[in-house]
Structures are given as structure tokens and as C-alpha cells.
mmCIF file of C-alpha atoms and ligand atoms in Angstrom:
data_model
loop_
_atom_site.group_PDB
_atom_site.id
_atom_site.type_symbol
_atom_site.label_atom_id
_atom_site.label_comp_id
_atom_site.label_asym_id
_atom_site.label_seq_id
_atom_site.Cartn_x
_atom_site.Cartn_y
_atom_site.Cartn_z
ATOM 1 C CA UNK A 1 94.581 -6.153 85.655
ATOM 2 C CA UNK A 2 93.311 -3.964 82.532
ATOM 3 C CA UNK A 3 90.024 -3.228 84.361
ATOM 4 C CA UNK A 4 91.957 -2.316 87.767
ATOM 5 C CA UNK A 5 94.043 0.010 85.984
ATOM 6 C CA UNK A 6 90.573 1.589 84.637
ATOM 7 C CA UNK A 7 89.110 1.841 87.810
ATOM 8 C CA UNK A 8 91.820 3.528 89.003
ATOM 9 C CA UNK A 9 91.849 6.176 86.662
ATOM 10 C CA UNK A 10 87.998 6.974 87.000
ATOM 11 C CA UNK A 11 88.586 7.025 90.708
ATOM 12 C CA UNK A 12 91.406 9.928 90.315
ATOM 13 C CA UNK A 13 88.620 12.028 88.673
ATOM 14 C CA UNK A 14 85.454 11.144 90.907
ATOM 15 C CA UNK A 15 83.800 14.118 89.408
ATOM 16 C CA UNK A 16 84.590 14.634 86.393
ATOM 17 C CA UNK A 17 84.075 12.424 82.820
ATOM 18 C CA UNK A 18 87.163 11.335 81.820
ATOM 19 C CA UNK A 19 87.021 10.678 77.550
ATOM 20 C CA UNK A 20 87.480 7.516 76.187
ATOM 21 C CA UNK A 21 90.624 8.892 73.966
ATOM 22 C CA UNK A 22 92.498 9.820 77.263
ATOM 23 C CA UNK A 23 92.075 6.357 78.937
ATOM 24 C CA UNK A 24 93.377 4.481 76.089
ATOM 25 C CA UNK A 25 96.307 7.282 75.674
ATOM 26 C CA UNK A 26 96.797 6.104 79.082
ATOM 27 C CA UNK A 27 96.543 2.971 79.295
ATOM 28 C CA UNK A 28 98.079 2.375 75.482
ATOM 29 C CA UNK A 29 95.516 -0.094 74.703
ATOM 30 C CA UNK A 30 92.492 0.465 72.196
ATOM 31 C CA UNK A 31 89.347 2.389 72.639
ATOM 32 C CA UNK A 32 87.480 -0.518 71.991
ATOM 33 C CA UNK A 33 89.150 -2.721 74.849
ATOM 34 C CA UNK A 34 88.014 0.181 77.360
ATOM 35 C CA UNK A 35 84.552 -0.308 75.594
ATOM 36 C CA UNK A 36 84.748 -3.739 77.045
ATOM 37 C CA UNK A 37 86.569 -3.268 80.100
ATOM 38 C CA UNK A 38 83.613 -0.486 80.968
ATOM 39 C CA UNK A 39 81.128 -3.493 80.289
ATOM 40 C CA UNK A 40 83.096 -5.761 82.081
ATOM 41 C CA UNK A 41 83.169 -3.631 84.966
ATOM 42 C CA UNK A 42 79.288 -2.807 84.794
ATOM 43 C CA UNK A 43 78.650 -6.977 85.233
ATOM 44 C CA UNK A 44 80.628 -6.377 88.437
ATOM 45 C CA UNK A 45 78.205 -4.177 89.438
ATOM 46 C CA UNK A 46 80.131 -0.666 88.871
ATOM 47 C CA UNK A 47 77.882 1.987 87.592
ATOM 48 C CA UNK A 48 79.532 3.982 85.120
ATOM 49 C CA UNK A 49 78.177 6.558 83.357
ATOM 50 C CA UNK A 50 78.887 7.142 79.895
ATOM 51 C CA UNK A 51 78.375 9.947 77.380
ATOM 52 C CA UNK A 52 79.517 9.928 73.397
ATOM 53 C CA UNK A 53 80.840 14.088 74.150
ATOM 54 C CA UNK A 54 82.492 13.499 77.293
ATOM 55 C CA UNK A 55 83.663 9.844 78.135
ATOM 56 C CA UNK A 56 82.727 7.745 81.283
ATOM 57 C CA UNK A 57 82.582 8.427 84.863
ATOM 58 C CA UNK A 58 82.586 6.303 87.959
ATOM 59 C CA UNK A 59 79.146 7.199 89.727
ATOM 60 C CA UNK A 60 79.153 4.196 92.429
ATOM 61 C CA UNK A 61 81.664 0.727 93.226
ATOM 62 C CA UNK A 62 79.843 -2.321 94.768
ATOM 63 C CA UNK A 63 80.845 -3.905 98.035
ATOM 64 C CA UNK A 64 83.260 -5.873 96.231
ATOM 65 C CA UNK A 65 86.185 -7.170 98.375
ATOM 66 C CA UNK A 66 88.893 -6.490 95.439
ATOM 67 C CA UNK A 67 92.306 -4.935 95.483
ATOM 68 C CA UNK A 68 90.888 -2.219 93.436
ATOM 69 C CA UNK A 69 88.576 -1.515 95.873
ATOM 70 C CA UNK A 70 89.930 -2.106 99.572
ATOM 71 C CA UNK A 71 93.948 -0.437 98.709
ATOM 72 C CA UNK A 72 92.239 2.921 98.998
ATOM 73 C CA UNK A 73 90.744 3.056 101.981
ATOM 74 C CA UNK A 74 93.112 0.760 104.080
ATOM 75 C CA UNK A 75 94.709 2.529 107.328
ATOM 76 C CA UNK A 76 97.017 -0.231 108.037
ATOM 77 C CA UNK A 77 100.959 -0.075 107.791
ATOM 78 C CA UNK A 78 101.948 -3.311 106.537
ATOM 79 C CA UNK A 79 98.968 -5.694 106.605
ATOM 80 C CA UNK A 80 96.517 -6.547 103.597
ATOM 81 C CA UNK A 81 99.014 -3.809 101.460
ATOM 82 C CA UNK A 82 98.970 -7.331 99.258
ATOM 83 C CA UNK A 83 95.283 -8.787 98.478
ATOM 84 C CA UNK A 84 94.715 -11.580 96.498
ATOM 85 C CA UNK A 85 91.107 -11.984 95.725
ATOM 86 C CA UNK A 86 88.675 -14.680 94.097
ATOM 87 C CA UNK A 87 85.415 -14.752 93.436
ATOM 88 C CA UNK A 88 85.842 -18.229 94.635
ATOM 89 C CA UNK A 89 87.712 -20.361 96.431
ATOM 90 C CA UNK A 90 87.962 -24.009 98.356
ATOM 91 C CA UNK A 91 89.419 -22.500 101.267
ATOM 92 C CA UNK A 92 90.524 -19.197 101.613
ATOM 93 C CA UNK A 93 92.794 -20.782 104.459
ATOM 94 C CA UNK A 94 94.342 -23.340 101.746
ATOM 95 C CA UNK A 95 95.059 -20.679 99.328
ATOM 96 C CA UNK A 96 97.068 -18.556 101.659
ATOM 97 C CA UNK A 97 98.816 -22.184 102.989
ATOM 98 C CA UNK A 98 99.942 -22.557 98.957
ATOM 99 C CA UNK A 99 101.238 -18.776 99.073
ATOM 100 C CA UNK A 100 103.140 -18.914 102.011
ATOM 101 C CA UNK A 101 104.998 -22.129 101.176
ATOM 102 C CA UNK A 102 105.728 -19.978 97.881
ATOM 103 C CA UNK A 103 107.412 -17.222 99.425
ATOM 104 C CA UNK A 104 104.217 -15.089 100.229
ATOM 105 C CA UNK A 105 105.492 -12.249 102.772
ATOM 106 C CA UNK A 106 103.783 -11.294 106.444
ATOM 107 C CA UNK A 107 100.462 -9.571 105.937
ATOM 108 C CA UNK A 108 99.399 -10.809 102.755
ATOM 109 C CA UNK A 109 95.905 -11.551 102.978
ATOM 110 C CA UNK A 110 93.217 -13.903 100.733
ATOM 111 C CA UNK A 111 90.056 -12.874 100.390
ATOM 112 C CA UNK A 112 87.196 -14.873 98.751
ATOM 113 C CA UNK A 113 83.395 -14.022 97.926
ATOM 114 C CA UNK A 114 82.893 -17.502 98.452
ATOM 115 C CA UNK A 115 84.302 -20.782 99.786
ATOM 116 C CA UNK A 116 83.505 -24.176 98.455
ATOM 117 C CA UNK A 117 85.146 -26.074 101.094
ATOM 118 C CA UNK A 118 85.213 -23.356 103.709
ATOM 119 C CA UNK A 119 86.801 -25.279 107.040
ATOM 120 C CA UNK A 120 85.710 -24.410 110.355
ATOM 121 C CA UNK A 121 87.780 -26.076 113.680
ATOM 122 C CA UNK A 122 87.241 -29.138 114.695
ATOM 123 C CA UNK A 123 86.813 -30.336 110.914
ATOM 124 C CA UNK A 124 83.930 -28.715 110.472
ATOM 125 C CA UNK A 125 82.383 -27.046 107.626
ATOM 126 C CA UNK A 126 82.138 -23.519 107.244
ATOM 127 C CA UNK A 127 78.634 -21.932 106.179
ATOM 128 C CA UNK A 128 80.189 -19.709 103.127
ATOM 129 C CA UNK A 129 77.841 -18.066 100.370
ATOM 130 C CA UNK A 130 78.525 -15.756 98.271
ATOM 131 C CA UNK A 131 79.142 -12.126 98.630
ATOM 132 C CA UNK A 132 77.131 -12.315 102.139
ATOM 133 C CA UNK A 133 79.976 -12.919 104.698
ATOM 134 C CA UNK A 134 83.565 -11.877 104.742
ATOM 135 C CA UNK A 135 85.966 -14.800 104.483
ATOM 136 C CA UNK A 136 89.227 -13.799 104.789
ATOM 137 C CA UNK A 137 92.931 -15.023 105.815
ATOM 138 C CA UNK A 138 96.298 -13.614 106.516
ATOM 139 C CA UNK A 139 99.760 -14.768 106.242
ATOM 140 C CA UNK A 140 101.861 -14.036 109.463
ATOM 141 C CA UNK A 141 105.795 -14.743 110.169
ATOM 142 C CA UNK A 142 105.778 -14.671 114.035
ATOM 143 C CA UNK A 143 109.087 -14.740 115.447
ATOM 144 C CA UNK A 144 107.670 -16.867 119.023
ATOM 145 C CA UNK A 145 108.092 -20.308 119.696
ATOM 146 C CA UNK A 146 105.425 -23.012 118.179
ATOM 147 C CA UNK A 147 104.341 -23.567 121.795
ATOM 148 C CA UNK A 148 103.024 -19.804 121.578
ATOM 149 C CA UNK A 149 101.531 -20.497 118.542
ATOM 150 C CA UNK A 150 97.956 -20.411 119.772
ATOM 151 C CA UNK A 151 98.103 -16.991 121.301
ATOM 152 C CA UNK A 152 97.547 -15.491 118.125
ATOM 153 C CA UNK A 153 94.586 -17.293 117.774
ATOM 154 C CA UNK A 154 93.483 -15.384 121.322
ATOM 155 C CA UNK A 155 95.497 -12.009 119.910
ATOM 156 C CA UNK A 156 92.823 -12.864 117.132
ATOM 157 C CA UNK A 157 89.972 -12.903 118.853
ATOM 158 C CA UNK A 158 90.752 -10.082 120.854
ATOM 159 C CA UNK A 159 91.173 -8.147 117.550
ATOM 160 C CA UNK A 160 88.051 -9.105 115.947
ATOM 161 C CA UNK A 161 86.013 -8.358 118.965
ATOM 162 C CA UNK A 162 87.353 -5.136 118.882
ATOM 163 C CA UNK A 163 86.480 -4.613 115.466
ATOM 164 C CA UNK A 164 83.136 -5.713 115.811
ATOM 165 C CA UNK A 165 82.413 -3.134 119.162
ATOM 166 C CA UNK A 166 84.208 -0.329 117.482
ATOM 167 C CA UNK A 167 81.906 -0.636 114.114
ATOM 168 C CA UNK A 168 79.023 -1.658 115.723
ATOM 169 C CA UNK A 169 78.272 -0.499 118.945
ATOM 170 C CA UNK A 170 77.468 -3.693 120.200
ATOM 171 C CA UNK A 171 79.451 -5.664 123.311
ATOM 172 C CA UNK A 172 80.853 -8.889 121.743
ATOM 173 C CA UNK A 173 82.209 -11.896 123.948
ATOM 174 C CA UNK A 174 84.908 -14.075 123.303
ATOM 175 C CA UNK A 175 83.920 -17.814 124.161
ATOM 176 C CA UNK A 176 87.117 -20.299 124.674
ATOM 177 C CA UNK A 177 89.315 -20.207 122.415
ATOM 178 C CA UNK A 178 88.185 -18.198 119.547
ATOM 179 C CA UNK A 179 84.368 -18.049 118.921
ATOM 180 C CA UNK A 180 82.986 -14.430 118.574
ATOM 181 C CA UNK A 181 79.419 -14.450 119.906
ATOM 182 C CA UNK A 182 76.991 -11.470 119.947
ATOM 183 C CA UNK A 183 73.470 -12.151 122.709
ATOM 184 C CA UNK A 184 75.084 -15.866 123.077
ATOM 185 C CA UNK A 185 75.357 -16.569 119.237
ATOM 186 C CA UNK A 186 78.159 -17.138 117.139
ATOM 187 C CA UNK A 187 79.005 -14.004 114.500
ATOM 188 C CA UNK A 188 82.691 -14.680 113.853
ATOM 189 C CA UNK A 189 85.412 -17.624 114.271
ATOM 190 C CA UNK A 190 88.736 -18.340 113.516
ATOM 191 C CA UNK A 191 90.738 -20.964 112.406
ATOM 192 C CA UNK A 192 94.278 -20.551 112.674
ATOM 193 C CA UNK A 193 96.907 -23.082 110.936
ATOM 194 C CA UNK A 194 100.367 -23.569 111.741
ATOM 195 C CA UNK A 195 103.623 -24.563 109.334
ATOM 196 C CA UNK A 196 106.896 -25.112 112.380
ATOM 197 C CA UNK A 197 109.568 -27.162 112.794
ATOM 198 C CA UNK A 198 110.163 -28.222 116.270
ATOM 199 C CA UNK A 199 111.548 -24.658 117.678
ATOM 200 C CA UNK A 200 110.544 -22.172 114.734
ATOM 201 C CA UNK A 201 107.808 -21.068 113.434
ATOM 202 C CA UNK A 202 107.703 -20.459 109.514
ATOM 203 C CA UNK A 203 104.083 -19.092 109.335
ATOM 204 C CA UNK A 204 100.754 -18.768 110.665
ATOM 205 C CA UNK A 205 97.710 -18.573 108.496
ATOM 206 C CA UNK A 206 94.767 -16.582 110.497
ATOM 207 C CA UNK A 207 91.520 -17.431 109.196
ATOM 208 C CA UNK A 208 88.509 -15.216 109.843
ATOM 209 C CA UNK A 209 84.897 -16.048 109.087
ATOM 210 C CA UNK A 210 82.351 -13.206 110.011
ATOM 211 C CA UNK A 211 78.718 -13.392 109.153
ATOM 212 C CA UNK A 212 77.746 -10.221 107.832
ATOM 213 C CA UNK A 213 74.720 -9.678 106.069
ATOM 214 C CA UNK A 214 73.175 -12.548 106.486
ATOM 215 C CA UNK A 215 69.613 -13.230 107.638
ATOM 216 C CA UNK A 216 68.533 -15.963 110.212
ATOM 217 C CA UNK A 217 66.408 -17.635 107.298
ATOM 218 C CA UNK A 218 69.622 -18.032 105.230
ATOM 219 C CA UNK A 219 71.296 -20.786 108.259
ATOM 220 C CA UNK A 220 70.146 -24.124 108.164
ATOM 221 C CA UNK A 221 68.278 -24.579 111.190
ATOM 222 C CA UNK A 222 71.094 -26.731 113.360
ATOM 223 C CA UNK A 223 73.101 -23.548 113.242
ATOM 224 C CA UNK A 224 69.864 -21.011 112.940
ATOM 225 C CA UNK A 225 70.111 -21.428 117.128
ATOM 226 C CA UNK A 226 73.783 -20.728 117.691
ATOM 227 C CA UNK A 227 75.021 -18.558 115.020
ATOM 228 C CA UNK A 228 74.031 -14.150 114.164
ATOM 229 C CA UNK A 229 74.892 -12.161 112.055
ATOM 230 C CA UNK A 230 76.247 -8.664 112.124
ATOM 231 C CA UNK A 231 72.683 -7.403 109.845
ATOM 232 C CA UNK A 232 70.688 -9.784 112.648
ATOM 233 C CA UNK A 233 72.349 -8.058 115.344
ATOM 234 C CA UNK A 234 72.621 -4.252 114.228
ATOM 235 C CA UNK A 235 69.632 -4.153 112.212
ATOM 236 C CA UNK A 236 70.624 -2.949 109.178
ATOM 237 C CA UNK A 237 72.919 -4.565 106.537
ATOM 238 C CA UNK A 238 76.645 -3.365 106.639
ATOM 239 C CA UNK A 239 79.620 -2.622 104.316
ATOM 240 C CA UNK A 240 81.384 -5.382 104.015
ATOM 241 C CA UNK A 241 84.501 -2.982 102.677
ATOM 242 C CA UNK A 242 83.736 -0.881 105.713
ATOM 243 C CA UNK A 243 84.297 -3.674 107.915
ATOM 244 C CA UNK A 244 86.853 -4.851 106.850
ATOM 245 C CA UNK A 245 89.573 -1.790 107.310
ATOM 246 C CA UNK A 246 88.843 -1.807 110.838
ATOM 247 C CA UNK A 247 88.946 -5.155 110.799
ATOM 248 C CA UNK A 248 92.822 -4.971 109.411
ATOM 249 C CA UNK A 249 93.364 -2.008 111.765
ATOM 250 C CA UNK A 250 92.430 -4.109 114.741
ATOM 251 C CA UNK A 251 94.817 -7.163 113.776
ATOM 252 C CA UNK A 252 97.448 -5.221 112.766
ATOM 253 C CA UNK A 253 97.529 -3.107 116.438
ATOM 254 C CA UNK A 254 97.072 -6.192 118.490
ATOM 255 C CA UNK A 255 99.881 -8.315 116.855
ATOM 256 C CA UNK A 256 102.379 -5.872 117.410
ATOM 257 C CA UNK A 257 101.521 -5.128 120.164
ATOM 258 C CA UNK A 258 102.022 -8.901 120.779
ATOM 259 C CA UNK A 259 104.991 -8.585 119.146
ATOM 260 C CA UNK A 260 106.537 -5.961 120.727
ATOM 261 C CA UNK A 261 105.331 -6.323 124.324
ATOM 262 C CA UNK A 262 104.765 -10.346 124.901
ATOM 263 C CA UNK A 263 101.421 -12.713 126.249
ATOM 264 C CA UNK A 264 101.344 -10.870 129.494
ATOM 265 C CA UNK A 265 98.793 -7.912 127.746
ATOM 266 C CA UNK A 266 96.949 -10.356 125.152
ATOM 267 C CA UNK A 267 96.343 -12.759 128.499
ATOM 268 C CA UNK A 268 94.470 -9.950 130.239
ATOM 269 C CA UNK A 269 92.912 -8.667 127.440
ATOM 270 C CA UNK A 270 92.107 -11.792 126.596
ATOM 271 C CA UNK A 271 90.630 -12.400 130.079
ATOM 272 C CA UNK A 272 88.774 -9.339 129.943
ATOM 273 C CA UNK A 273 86.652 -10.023 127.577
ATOM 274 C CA UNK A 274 85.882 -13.944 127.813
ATOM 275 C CA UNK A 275 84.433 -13.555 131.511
ATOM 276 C CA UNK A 276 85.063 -17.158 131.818
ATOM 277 C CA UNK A 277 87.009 -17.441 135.221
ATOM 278 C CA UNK A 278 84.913 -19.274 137.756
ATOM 279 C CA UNK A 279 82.472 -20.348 135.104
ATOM 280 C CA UNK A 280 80.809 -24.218 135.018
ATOM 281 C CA UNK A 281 81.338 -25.108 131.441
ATOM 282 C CA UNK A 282 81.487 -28.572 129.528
ATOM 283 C CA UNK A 283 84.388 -29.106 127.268
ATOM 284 C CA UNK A 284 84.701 -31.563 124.325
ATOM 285 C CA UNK A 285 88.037 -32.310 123.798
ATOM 286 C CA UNK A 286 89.192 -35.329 121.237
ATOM 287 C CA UNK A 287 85.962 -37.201 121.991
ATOM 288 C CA UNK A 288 86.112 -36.398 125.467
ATOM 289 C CA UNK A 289 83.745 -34.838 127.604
ATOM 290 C CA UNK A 290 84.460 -33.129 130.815
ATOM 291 C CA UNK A 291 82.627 -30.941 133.186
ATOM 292 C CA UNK A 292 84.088 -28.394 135.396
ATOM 293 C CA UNK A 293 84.626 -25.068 136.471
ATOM 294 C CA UNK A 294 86.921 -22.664 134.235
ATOM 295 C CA UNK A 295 89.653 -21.247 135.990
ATOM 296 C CA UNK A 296 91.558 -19.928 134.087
ATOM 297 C CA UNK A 297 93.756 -19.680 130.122
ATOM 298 C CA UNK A 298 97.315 -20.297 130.806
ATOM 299 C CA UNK A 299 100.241 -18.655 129.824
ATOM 300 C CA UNK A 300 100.021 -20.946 126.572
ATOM 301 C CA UNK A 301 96.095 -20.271 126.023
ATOM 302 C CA UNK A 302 95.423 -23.836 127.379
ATOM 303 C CA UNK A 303 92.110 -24.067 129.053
ATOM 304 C CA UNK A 304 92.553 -24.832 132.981
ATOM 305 C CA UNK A 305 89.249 -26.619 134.086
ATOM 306 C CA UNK A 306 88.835 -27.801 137.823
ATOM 307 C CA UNK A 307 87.193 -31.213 137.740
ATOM 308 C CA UNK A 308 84.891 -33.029 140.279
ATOM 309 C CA UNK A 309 86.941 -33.678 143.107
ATOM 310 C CA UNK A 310 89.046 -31.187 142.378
ATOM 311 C CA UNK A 311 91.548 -31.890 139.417
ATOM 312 C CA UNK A 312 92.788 -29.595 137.287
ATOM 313 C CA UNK A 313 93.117 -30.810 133.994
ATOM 314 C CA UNK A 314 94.681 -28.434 130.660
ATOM 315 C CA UNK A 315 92.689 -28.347 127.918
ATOM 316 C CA UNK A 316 95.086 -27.644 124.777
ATOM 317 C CA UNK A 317 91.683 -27.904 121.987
ATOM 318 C CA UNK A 318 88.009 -28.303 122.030
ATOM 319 C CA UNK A 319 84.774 -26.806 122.661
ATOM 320 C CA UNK A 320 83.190 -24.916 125.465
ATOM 321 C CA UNK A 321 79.527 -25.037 126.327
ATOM 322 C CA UNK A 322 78.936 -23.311 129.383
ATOM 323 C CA UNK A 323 76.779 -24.668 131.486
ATOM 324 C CA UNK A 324 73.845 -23.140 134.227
ATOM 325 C CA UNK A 325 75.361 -22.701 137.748
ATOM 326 C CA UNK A 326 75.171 -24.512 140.726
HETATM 327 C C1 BTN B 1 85.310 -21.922 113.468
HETATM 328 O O1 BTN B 1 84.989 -23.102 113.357
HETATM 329 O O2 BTN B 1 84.825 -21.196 114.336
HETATM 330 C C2 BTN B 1 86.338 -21.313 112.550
HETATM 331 C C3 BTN B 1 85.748 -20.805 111.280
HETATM 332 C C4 BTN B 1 86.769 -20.157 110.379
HETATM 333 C C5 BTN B 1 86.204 -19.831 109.016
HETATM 334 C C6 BTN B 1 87.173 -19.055 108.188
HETATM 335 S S1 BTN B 1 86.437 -18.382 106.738
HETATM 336 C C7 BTN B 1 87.998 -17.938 106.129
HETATM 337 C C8 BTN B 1 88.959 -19.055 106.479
HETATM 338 N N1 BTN B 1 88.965 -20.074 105.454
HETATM 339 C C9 BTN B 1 88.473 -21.233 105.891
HETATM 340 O O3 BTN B 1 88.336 -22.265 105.206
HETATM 341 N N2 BTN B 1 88.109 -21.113 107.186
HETATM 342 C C10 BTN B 1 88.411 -19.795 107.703
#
């Protein structure tokens, strides 16, 4: 809290030195605390400059994922206005669980440099070192009906594509229901959980995983085949700060828009950019395995798949591979 409150006064003066008498005026706590605080801050990798005449000044943050640090560049109304950040967590998705069941409000997000148990769907781990990758989840209240529930996992997807072509150029595809895959490999995924009663919803927790800055070297080499990185893919590494307010931006727009206007417009967008209609693809679905052609997401999100012979079954969860055509 102490070294927040410092930040935020060397961040009001960006240019000039601001004296070590004035910040402890200020902040009505001793000159040698803000000693320490400085040197606190300097572990975190802030570079502060300091001189005996004139006091400290900020001269540059790292790409830390902290209050301190995102609150001033956010662009969003209502959503990640409360961050709670660790260094580390289990689950970024289990924190936020815990702080909605407490009261936690729509929008507040978790945000972790690292996960120790970091879930993926299916019950599946999730690949999370730290400081690399952005591991984040958000709180929502929707007002829809459970059944809905899992078109915010493709109001999601939609959002986080949309965040990854507007920051980096680069034409992402959604693959059934919520894997985000740059050139055929996975760069982002969700994994959205669900507290309801029968007809109500009490909250959502949205959990987003997107690889970042990590190198191909870094995955072991089961996932080395199927999974990018924004660095692999753009060539460069990337704020992860950056990122993340469009990121916000994107989620925020497309659930209200949800919201506001119904499934109809996160169907089609939705369509639009999974080009999976008429597509032979094998699903795994609670240990089973069919083969079929995709033809289309229902007004739920289920999967529609035309069997041999021509059945249609609905495929509520699972995994899509898609498959050459014939
Ligand atoms: C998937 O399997 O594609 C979903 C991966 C979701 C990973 C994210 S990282 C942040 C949040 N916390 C978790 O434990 N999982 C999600």
C-alpha cells in the first residue's frame, strides 16, 4: 500500500525530483520508511533516481501487472477499475471464485505473475511461468439464464481475438469453443466457471491465459507443436501492460454489447471468425470420439456435428481437431 502511494506521487511529477522531505510530509510517515519503500520498489524493478539535493524521481516502471501500474492507463468504464494482484497464485480462476462468493462486484479482475496450479479445460494444466504470460480472470454478474452461460465463453473469445488483431496486426481464429490460435497454434484460451442455481446466475469467472513473451524453447515439446506465442508470432516481445488495456477494452465492449443487444450478434460474430461451418472435424467429448462435419454453434454455443449417415448430434463440451477434407 505504502509503496503504491509512493509510486503515485513520483508519477504526478514524471519530470521533476520530488525531495524526500515532501513525500514523507505527504505521506506522514518517516523519511527513512521512503528510504526503504524506494529500495523496495527498485527490487521490483523501478528505476528511481535519487539525488541527496533534490530527492528521487521515477525514470522507468517494469511490465509489472500491478494496480499501481495498469489504473493509469485503463480506458475501460467499469471493468478491471478493481485489480487484485499476486505475484503468485494457485489459480488465478480460484482466487476470483473465493472473491466472488465474498461479495466481490462485476468487473473485478485477478491478475497473477504466476500460477502454481494454473487449470486449463478439460482438467488440464495450464503452462504458467512467471512474468512471461498474462494470466488473468474477471468476475461477471450476468443477468441471462445458466443455459446461456456458455456464450460468454464465445463473447470471450470473440473479445480476445479482437484484442489480439487490433494490437498485433495479425488474423487470429477462434477454434470451437474457445481456443485462440495464430498459423494453427494455440496463443490464448479460456476457461470460464460458473456459480447458478437452477434459473439464476450468481457469477461467472472468465479466465484468460495468453502466451506472451514466450519463446518456442520455453514449451515442453508435447505442446511446442500446438501452442505460439504472441513474441513467436509478431517477432518482437510485447508489453504485457500494453496488452492488456485493450485486452479489457475488448471484453468490456463485447459483453455489453451482449448485454444490451442478446446472442443473435455474438452468434455471427462468433461465426465469423471460427470458419468452421461445413468443416470435417473430430470431437472428443467425455471420452467420446466422433467424426463429422461442423455445421453449425447453436443458439446455446452447442456444437452441431453431422455424423456418418447423417445424424446430427449437439456437442455441449469437448475438443475439436479438424480434420483434412474429403
Ligand atoms: C484452456 O484450456 O484453453 C483454458 C486455459 C485457461 C487458462 C487461464 S490462465 C488464467 C485463468 N486461471 C486458471 O487457472 N486458468 C485460466
Amino acid at each position: 500500500m505504502m509503496d503504491e502511494k509512493i509510486l503515485q506521487l513520483l508519477r504526478e511529477s514524471p519530470s521533476d525530483f520530488l525531495s524526500g522531505e515532501e513525500i514523507s510530509r505527504r505521506l506522514k510517515v518517516s523519511r527513512t520508511a521512503i528510504w526503504k519503500g524506494m529500495n523496495r520498489l527498485r527490487t521490483q524493478g523501478y528505476e528511481i533516481e535519487a539525488s541527496t539535493r533534490s530527492g528521487y524521481r521515477l525514470i522507468r516502471s517494469p511490465d509489472l501487472l500491478t494496480p499501481s501500474e495498469i489504473k493509469p492507463i485503463l480506458k475501460t468504464k467499469w471493468m478491471g477499475k478493481t485489480v487484485h494482484h499476486f505475484h503468485s497464485l494457485d489459480s488465478t480462476n480460484s482466487k476470483a471464485y473465493q472473491l466472488a462468493l465474498n461479495g466481490a462486484k462485476e468487473g473485478e479482475v485477478v491478475i497473477a505473475e504466476s500460477q502454481e496450479k494454473g487449470r486449463g479445460r478439460m482438467g488440464r494444466q495450464w503452462f504458467s511461468p512467471p512474468f512471461l504470460n498474462l494470466y488473468l480472470s474477471i468476475i461477471l454478474r450476468p443477468k441471462i439464464s445458466p443455459h446461456q452461460a456458455s456464450l460468454i465463453t464465445l463473447m470471450a473469445a470473440i473479445a480476445a481475438a479482437d484484442a489480439i488483431q487490433k494490437f498485433s496486426g495479425l488474423l487470429p481464429l477462434i477454434k470451437w469453443p474457445n481456443d485462440i490460435l495464430l498459423r494453427d497454434r494455440k496463443v490464448a484460451g479460456l476457461l470460464n466457471e460458473i456459480h447458478s442455481e437452477m434459473d439464476r446466475i450468481h457469477f461467472v469467472i472468465l479466465g484468460i491465459g495468453v502466451n506472451r513473451n514466450l519463446d518456442e524453447k520455453m514449451f515442453s515439446k508435447e505442446i511446442r507443436a500446438v501452442a505460439t506465442s504472441l513474441k513467436t508470432e509478431m517477432g518482437q516481445a510485447i508489453s504485457r501492460k500494453a496488452f492488456l488495456r485493450i485486452l479489457l477494452q475488448e471484453l468490456e465492449k463485447w459483453y455489453t454489447i451482449f448485454m444490451k443487444e442478446g446472442s443473435a450478434i455474438i452468434l455471427k460474430a462468433w461465426r465469423d471468425r471460427a470458419h468452421i461451418k461445413g468443416r470435417r472435424v473430430k470431437v472428443t467429448s467425455f471420452g467420446e470420439k466422433l467424426i463429422g462435419i461442423a455445421v453449425d454453434v447453436d443458439s446455446d454455443g452447442a456444437l452441431i456435428l453431422e455424423t456418418a449417415g447423417g445424424k446430427r448430434k449437439r456437442v455441449v463440451a469437448g475438443d475439436v481437431e479438424y480434420r483434412s477434407q474429403r
